[in-house]
Tab-separated table of C-alpha atoms in Angstrom:
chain	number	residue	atom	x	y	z
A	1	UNK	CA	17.396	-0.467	-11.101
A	2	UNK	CA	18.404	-3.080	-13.591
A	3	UNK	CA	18.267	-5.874	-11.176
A	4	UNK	CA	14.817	-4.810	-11.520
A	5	UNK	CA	14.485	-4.474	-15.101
A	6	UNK	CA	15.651	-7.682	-16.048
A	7	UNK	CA	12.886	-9.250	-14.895
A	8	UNK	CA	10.069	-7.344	-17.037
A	9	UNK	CA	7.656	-9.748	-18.815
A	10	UNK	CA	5.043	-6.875	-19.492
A	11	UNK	CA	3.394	-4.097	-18.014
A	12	UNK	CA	-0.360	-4.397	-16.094
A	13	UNK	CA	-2.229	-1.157	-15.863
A	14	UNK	CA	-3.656	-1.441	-12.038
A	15	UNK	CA	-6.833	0.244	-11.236
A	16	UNK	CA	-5.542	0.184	-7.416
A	17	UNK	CA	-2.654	-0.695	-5.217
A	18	UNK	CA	-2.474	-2.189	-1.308
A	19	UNK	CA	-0.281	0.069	0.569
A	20	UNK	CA	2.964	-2.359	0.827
A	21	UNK	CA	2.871	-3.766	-2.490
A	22	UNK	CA	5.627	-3.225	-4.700
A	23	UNK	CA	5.265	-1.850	-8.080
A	24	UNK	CA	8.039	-0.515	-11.046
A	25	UNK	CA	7.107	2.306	-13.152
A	26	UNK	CA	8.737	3.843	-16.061
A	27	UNK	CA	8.822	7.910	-15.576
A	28	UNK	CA	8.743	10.268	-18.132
A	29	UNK	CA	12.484	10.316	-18.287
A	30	UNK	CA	12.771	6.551	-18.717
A	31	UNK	CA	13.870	5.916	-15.313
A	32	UNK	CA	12.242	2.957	-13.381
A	33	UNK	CA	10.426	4.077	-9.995
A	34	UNK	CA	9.711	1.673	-7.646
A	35	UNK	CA	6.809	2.099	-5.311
A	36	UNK	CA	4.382	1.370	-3.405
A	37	UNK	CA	1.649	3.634	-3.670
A	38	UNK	CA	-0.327	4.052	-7.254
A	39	UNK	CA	0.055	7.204	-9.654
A	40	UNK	CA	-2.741	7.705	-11.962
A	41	UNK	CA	-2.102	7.229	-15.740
A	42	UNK	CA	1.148	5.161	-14.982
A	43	UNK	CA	1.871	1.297	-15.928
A	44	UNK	CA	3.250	-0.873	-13.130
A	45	UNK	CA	4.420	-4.355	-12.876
A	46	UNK	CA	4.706	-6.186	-9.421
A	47	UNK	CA	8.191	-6.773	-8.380
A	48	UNK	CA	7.567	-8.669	-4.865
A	49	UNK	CA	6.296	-12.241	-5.411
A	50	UNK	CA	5.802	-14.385	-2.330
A	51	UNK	CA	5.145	-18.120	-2.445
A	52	UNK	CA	1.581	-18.754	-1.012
A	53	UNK	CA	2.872	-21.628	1.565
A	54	UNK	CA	4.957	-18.151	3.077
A	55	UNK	CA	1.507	-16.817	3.724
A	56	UNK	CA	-0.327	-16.979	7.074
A	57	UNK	CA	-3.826	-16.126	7.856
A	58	UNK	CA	-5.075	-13.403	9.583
A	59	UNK	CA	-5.749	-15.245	12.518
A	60	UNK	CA	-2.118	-16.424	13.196
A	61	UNK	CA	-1.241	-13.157	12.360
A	62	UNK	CA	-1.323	-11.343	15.909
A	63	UNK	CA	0.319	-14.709	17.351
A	64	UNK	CA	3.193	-14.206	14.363
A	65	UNK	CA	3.703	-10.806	15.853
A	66	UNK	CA	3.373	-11.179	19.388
A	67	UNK	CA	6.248	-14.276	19.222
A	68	UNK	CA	8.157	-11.287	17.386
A	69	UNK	CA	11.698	-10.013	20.366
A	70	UNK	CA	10.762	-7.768	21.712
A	71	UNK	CA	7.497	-7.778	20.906
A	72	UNK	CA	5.927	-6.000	23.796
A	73	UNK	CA	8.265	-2.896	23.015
A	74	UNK	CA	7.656	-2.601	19.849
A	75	UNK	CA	3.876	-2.904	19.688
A	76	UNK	CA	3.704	0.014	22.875
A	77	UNK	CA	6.166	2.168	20.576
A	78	UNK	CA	3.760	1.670	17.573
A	79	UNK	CA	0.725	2.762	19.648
A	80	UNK	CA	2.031	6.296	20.554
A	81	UNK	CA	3.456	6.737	16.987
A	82	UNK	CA	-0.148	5.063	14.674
A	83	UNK	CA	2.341	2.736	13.369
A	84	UNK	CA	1.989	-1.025	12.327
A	85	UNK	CA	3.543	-3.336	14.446
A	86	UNK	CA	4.652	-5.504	11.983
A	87	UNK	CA	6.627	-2.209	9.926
A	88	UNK	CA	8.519	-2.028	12.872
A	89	UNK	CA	9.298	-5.423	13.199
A	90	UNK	CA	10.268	-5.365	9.700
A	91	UNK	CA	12.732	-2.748	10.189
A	92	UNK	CA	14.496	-3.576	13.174
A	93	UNK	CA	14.908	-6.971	11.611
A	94	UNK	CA	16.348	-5.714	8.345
A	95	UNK	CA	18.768	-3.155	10.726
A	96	UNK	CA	19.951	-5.509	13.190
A	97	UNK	CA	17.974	-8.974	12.948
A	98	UNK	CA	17.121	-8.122	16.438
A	99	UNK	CA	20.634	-7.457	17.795
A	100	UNK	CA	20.190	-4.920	20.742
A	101	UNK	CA	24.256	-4.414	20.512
A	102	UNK	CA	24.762	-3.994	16.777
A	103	UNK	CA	27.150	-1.624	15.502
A	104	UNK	CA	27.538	-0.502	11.461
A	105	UNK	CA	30.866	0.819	9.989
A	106	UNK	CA	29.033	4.058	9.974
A	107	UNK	CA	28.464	4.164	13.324
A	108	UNK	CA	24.462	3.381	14.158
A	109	UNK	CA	23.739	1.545	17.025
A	110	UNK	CA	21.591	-0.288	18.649
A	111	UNK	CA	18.334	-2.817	17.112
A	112	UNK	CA	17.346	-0.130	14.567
A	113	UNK	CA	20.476	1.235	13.757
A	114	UNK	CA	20.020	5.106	14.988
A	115	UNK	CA	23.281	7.607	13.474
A	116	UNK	CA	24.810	8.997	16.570
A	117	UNK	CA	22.786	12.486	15.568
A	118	UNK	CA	19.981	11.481	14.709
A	119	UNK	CA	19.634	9.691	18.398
A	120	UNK	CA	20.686	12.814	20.097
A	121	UNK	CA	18.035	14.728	17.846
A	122	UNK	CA	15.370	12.099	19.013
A	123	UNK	CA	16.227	12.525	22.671
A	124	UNK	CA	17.963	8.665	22.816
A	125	UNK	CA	20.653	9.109	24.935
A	126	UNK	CA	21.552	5.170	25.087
A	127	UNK	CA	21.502	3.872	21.539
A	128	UNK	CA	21.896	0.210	22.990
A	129	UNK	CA	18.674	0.548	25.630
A	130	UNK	CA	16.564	-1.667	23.177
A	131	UNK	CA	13.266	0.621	25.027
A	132	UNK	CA	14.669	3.684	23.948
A	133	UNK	CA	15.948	2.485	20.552
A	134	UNK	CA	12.981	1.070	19.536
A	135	UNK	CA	11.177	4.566	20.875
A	136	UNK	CA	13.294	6.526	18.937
A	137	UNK	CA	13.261	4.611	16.019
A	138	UNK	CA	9.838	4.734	15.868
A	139	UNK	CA	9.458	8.456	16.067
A	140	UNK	CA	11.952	8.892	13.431
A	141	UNK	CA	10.447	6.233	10.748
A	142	UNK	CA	6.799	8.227	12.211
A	143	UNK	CA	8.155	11.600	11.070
A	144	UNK	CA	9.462	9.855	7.722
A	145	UNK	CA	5.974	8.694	6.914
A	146	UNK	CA	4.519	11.747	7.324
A	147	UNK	CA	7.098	13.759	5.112
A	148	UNK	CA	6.903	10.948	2.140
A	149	UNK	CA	2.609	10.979	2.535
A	150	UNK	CA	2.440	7.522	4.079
A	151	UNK	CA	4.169	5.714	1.119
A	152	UNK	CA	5.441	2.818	2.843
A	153	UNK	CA	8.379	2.202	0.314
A	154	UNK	CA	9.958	6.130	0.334
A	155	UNK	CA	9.495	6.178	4.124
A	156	UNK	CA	11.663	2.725	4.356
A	157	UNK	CA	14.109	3.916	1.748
A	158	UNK	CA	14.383	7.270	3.459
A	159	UNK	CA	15.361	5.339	6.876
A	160	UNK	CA	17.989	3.563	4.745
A	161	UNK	CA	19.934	6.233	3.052
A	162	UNK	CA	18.712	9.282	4.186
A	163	UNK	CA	15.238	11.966	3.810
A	164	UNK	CA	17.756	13.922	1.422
A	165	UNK	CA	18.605	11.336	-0.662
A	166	UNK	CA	15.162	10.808	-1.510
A	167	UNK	CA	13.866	14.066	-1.989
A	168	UNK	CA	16.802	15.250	-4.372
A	169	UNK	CA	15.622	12.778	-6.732
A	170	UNK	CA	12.365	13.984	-7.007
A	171	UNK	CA	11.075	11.341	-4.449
A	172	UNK	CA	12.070	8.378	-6.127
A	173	UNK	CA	14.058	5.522	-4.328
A	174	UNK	CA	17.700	6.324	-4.472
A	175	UNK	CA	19.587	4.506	-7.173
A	176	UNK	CA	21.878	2.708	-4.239
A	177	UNK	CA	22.194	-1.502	-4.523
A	178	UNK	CA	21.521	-1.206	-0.686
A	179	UNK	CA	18.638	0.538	-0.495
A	180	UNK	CA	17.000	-1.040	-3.794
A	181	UNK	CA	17.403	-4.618	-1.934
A	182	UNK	CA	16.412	-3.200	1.720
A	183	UNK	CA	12.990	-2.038	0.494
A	184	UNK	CA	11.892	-4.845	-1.295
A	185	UNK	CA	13.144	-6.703	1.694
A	186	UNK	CA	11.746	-4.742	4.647
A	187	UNK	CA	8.241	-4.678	2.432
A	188	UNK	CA	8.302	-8.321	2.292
A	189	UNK	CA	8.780	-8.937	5.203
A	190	UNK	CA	5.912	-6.400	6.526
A	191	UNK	CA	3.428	-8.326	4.232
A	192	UNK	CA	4.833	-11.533	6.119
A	193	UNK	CA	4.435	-10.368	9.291
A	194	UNK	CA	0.214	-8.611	8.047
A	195	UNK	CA	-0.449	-12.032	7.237
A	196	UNK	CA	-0.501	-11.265	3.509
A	197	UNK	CA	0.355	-12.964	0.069
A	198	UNK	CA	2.186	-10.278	-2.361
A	199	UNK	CA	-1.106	-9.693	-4.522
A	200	UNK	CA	-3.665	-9.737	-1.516
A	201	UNK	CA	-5.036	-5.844	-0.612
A	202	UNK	CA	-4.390	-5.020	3.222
């Protein structure tokens, strides 16, 4: 975290967070946290700053999405999984910047990236159908909010390196250069996408 740490000018005590702001916390072992979701009798500083001319208002904001690829796809696999349209979107752009026939070194395929297993585990039997991709992907970042209690961040970091990797650290976001610049990223763009400046509440 000390690409994050070197860019502490002081603490603010919040009273409240919005769901995909970003905040760094010191815990009681001195580590920094990152997250999006408040914790009572902890200081946080905001570590996602957007420029306001990045922000659009909330009545381009269903245009923004809809000119999204794939757009229709993603917002039906939202609907049957109560997820934002624009998370998604935000994902499959940080994965595969939309690439329907993107491969990692590690094997995922397809516009959000799905591990060979974890497909097969989903029911996906084409990882390179963008329907099915997105559909899977969506189930599986679904069941990942729901085992991190809707925090946005954990959920994302989770997709990126792995449920395990977050919970063995006491659910903290996994001290990996990829996945510290991922969330940030995928967050950003999700506010981007809502329509929202970095210190506006959804």
């Amino acid at each position: 975290m000390k690409f994050l740490a070197s860019g502490l000018l002081g603490c603010v005590l919040l009273s409240g967070a919005a769901q995909a702001d970003v905040f760094i916390s010191v815990d009681a072992k001195g580590s920094y946290v990152l997250s999006n979701v408040h914790r009572p009798g902890r200081t946080y500083e905001r570590v996602i700053h957007e420029a306001e001319a990045a922000v659009v208002s909330l009545d381009q904001q269903p245009q923004m999405i809809a000119n999204q690829p794939y757009a229709e796809l993603v917002s039906a696999a939202a609907k049957v999984n109560q997820l934002p349209e624009a998370l998604l979107h935000a994902v499959i752009n940080a994965e595969s910047h939309y690439n329907p026939g993107a491969t990692s070194a590690k094997g995922a395929g397809g516009l959000m990236q799905l591990m060979p297993d974890t497909a097969r585990e989903l029911g996906v039997t084409d990882v390179y159908d963008p329907k099915a991709n997105i559909q899977g992907g969506a189930r599986y970042l679904k069941r990942l909010m729901t085992l991190f209690d809707n925090d946005i961040a954990l959920a994302v970091a989770a997709y990126n390196a792995g449920p395990d990797a977050v919970l063995s650290r006491g659910r903290v976001i996994p001290p990996f250069a990829e996945t510290q610049r991922y969330v940030p990223n995928v967050l950003r763009q999700y506010r981007r996408l809502q329509g929202l400046a970095a210190d506006s509440p959804l």
